[in-house]
Coordinates of C-alpha atoms (C1' of nucleotides) in Angstrom, one line a residue:
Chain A
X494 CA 0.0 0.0 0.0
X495 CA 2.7 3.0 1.0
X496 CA 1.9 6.0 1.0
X497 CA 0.4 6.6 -2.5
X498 CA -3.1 6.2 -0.8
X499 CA -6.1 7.5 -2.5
X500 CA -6.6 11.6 -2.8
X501 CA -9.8 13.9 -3.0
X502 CA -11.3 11.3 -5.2
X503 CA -14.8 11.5 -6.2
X504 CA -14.3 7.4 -6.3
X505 CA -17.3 5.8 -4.5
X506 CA -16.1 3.2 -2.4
X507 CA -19.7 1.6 -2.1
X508 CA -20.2 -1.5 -0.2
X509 CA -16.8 -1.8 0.9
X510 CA -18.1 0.9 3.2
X511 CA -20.3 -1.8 4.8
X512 CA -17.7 -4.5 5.7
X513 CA -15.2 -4.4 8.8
X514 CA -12.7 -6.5 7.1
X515 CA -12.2 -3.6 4.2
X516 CA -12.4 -1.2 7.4
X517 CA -9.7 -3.5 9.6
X518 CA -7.6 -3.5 6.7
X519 CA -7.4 0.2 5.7
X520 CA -6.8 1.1 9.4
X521 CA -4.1 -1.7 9.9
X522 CA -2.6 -0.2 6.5
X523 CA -2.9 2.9 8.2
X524 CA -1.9 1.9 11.8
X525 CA 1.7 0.4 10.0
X526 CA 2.2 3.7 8.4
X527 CA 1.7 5.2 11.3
X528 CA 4.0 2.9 13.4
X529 CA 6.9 2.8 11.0
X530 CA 7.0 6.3 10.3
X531 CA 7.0 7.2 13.7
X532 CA 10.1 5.7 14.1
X533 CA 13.3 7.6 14.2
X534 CA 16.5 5.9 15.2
X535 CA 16.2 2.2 16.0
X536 CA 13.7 1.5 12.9
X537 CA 11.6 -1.2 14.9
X538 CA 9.0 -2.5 12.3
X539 CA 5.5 -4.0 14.0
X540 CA 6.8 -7.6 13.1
X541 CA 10.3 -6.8 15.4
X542 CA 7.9 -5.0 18.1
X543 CA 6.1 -8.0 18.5
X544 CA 8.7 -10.5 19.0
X545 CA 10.5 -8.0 21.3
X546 CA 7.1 -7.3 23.6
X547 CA 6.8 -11.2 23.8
X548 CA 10.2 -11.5 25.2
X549 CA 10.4 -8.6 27.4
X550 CA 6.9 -10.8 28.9
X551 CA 8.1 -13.8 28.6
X552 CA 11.9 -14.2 29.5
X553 CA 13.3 -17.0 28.5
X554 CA 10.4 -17.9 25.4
X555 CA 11.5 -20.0 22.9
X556 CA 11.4 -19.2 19.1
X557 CA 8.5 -21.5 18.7
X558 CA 6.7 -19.9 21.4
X559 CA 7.0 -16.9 19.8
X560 CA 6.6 -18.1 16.4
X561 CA 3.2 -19.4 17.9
X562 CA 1.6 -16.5 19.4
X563 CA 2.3 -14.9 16.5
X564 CA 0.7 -17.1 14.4
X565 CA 3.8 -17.2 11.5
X566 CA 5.7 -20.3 10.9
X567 CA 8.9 -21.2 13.3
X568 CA 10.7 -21.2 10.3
X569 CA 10.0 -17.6 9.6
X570 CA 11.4 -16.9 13.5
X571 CA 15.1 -17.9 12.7
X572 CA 15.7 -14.6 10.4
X573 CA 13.4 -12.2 12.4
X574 CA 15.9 -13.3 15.3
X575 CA 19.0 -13.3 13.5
X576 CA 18.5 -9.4 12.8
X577 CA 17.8 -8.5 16.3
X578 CA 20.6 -11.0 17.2
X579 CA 22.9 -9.1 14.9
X580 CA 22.1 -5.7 16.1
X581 CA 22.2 -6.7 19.7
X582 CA 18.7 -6.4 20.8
X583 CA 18.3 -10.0 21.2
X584 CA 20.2 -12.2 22.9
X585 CA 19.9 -16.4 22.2
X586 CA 20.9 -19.0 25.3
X587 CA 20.7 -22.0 25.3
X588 CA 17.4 -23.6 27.4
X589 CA 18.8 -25.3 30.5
X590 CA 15.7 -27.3 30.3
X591 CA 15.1 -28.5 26.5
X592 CA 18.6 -28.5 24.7
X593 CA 16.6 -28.4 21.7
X594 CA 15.8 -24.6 21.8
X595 CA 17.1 -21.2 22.3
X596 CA 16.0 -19.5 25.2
X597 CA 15.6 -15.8 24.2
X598 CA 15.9 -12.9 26.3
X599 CA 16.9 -9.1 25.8
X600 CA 20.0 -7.3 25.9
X601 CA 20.0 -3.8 28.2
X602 CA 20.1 -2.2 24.3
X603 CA 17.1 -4.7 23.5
X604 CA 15.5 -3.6 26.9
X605 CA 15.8 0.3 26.2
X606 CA 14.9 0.6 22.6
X607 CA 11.8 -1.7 23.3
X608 CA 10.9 0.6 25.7
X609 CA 11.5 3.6 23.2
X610 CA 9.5 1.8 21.1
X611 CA 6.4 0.8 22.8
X612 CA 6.1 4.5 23.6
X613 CA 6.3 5.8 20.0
X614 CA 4.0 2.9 19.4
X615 CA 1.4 4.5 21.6
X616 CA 2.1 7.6 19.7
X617 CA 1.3 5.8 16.5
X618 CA -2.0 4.9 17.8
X619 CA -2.9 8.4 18.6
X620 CA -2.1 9.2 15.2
X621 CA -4.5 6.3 14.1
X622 CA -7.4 7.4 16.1
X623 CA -6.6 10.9 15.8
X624 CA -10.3 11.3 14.4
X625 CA -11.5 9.6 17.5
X626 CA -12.4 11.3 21.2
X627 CA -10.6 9.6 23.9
X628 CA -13.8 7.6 24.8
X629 CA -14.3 6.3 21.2
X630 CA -10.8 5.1 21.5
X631 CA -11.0 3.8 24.2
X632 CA -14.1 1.6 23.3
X633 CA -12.1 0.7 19.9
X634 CA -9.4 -1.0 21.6
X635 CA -12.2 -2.9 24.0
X636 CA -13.9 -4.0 21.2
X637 CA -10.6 -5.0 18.8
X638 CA -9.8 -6.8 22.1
X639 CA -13.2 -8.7 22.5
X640 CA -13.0 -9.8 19.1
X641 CA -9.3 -11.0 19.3
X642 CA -9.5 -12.8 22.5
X643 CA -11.6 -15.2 21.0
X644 CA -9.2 -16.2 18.4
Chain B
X204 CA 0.3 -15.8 9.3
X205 CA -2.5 -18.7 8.0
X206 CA -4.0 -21.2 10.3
X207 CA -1.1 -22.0 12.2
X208 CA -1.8 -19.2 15.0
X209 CA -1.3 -19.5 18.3
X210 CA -3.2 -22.3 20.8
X211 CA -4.3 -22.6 24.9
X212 CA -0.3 -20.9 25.2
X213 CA 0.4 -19.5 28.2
X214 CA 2.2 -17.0 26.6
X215 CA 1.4 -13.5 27.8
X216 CA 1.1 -11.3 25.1
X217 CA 1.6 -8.4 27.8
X218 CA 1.9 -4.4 26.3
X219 CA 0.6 -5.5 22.9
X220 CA -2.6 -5.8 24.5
X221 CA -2.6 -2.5 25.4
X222 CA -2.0 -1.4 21.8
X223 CA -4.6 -0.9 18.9
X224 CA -2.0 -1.2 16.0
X225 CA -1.4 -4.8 17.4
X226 CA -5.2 -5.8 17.5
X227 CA -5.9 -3.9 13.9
X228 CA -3.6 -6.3 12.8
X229 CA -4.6 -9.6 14.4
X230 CA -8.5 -8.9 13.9
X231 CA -7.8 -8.2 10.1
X232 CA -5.4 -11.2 9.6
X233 CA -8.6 -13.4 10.8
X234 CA -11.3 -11.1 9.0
X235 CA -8.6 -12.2 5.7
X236 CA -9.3 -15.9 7.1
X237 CA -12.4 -15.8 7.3
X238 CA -13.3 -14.0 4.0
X239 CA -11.4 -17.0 2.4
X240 CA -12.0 -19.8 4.2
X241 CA -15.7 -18.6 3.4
X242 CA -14.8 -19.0 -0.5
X243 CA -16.4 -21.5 -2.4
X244 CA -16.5 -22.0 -6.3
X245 CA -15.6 -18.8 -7.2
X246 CA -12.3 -17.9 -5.3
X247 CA -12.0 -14.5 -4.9
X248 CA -9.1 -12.7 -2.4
X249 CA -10.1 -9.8 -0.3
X250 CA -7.7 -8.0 -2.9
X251 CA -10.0 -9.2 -6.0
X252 CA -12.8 -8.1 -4.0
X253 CA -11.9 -4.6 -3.7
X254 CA -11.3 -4.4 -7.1
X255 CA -14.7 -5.7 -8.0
X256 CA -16.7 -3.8 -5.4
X257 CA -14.9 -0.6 -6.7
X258 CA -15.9 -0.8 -10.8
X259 CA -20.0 -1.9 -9.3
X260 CA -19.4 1.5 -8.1
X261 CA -17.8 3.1 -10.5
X262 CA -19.0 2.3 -13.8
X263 CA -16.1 2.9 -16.4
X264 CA -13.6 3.7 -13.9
X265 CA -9.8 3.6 -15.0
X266 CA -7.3 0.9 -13.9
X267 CA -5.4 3.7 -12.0
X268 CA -8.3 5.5 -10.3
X269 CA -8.9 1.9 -8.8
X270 CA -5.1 1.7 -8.1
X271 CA -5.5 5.3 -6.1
X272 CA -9.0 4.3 -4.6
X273 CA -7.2 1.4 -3.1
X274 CA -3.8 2.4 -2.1
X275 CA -1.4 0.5 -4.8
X276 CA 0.4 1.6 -7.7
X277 CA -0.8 0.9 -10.8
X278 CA 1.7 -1.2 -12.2
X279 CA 0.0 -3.9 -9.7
X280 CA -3.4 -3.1 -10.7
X281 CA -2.2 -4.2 -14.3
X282 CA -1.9 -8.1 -12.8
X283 CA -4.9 -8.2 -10.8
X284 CA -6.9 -7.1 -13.6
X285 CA -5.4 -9.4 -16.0
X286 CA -6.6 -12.0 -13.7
X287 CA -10.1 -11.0 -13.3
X288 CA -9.8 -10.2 -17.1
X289 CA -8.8 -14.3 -18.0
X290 CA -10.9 -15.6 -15.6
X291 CA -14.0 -13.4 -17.1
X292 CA -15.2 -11.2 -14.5
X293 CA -13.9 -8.0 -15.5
X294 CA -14.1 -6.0 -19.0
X295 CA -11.5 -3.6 -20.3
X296 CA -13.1 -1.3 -22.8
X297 CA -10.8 1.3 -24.6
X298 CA -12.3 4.6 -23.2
X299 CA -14.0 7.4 -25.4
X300 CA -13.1 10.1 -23.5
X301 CA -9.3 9.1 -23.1
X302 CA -7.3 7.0 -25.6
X303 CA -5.0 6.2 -22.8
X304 CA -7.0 4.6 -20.6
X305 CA -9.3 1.4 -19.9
X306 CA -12.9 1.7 -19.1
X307 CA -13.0 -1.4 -16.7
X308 CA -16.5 -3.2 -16.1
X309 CA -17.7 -5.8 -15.1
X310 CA -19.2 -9.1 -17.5
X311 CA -22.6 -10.7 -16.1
X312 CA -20.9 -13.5 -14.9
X313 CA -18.2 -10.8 -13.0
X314 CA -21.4 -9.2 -11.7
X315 CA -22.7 -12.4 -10.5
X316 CA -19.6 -13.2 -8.6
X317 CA -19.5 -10.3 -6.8
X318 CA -23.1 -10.6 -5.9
X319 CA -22.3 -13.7 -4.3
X320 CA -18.9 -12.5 -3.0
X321 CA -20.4 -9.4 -0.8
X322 CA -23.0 -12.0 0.7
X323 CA -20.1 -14.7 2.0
X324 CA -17.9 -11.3 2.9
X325 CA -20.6 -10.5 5.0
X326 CA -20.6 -13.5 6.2
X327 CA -16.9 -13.8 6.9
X328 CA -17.5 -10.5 9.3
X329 CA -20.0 -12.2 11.2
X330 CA -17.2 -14.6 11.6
X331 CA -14.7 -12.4 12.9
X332 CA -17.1 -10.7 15.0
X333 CA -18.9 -13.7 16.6
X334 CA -17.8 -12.7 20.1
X335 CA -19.9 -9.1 19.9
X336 CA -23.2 -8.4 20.1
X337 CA -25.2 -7.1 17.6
X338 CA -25.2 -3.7 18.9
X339 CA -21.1 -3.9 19.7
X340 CA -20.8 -4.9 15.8
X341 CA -22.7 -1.7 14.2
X342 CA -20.2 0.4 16.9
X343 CA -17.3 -1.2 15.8
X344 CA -17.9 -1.0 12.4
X345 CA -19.2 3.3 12.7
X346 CA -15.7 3.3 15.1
X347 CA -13.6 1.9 12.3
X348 CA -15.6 4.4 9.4
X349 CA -14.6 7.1 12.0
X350 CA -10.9 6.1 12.0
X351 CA -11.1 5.8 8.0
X352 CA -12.9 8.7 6.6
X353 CA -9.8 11.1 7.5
X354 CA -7.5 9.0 6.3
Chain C
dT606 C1' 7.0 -40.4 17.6
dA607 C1' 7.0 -35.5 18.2
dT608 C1' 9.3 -31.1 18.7
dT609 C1' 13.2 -27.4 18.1
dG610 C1' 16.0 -24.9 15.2
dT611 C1' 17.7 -24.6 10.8
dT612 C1' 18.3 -24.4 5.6
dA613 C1' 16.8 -24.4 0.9
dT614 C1' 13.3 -23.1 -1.9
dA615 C1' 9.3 -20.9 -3.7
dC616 C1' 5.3 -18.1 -3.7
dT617 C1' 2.6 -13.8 -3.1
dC618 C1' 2.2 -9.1 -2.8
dT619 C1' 4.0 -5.0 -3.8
dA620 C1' 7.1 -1.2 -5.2
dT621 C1' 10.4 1.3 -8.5
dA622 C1' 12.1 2.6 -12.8
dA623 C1' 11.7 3.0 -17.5
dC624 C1' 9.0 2.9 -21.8
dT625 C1' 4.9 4.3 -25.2
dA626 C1' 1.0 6.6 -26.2
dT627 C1' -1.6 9.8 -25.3
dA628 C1' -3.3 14.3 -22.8
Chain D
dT1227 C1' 5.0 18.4 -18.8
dA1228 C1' 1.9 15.1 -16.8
dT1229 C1' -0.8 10.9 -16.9
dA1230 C1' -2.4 5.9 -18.3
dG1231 C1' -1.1 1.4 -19.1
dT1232 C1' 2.6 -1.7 -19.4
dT1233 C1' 6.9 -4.4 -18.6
dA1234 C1' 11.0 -5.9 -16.2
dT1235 C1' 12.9 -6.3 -12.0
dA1236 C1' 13.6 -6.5 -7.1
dG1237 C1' 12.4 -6.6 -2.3
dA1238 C1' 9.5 -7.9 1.8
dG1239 C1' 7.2 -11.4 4.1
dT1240 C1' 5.8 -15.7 4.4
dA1241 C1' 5.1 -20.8 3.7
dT1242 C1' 6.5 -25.8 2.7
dA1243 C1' 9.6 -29.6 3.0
dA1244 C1' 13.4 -31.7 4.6
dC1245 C1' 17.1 -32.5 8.0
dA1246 C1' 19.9 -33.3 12.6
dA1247 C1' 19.6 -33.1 17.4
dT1248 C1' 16.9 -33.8 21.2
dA1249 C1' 12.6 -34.9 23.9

DNA sequence: TATTGTTATACTCTATAACTATA
DNA sequence: TATAGTTATAGAGTATAACAATA
């Protein structure tokens, strides 16, 4: 998508207008946008945030946990890892308890850029909502969160 | 992300939870699912969809006023419409106002299709919002117009 | 037998750059 | 000069299949 989104079209958009899944998507386009370009130095991107927040909750994780609650393939972990590995966010040990798997945990630099991060994060979801009163946001995120807890 | 998400972990997902960009993304990743896991004969992606949706709308409408309408370049458009184009749904028509451009519409059987596609797409959000009332649907839906309509 | 991490490979979606034919 | 459609190409992001080590 990027940033060439749509202008002052006279484009009718018609019964997309009626379907949350259009609506999830343009606002998840949107929320990315908002996320990545509110990034200055450390250039996080949502995928990185994700496995970071997991760690910084759950020391010690392996890559398939991680891989799990993220719903992509363990696979898919090893190079997502091996880039915060090689800019010393992430840290790999070996499990004292399964010497099959890593166990994952976060260097002091991992530690302080995630926590840069989650904040400009929260600033990208201002920037998301900004059409939204504080209540409306707040009853978005209870209702995303309803919906997701399910799954 | 498919259908390999995440189980009964006991993985805490900790500050994403807090965040909307994290749940836009999750809820639309499952709305995606849904939409085409609901798919029978006719196989359309949520992509395709938009495309169709947008020429019912917009009668004539040019390859790159679809491309602006929904966010990609137009280069890309050229693919997705060759697609819809072999498989019969969708007719470019030299237009008579501008020799550069395609009128695109759609064929009866194209029209058809999408008259069947909106009903399982509405079916598919029922899917991903099976743990709302009726009343929390309609507010997440006019929530999500909210966040869109500046965008 | 099942799972963890890994590699090799391929697929999907999308963008950029350049071209042509128009406007 | 700018825009519409097209092509060639490349880059993310992800999946599948197989393997060795370990459970």
């Amino acid at each position: 998508m990027s940033e060439a989104a749509q202008k002052k079209d006279k484009t009718k958009i018609g019964d997309l207008d009626t379907l949350v899944t259009y609506h999830l998507r343009r606002a998840q386009v949107a929320a990315f946008g908002h996320f990545t370009g509110g990034m200055k130095e450390d250039k996080i991107t949502p995928g990185q945030f994700g496995v970071l927040a997991l760690i910084v909750s759950n020391d010690g994780i392996s890559q398939s946990a991680v891989a799990r609650a993220l719903g992509v393939e363990r696979s898919t972990m090893v190079a997502i890892i091996d880039g915060l590995q090689d800019r010393g966010l992430v840290i790999r040990e070996p499990s004292k308890i399964d010497r099959r798997s890593n166990a994952l945990r976060l260097s002091d630099k991992g530690r302080q850029v995630y926590d840069h991060s989650l904040h400009l994060a929260h600033l990208g979801d201002a920037k998301t909502m900004a059409a939204l009163s504080e209540d409306e946001a707040a009853q978005l995120l209870a209702l995303l969160q309803k919906v997701n807890h399910g799954i």
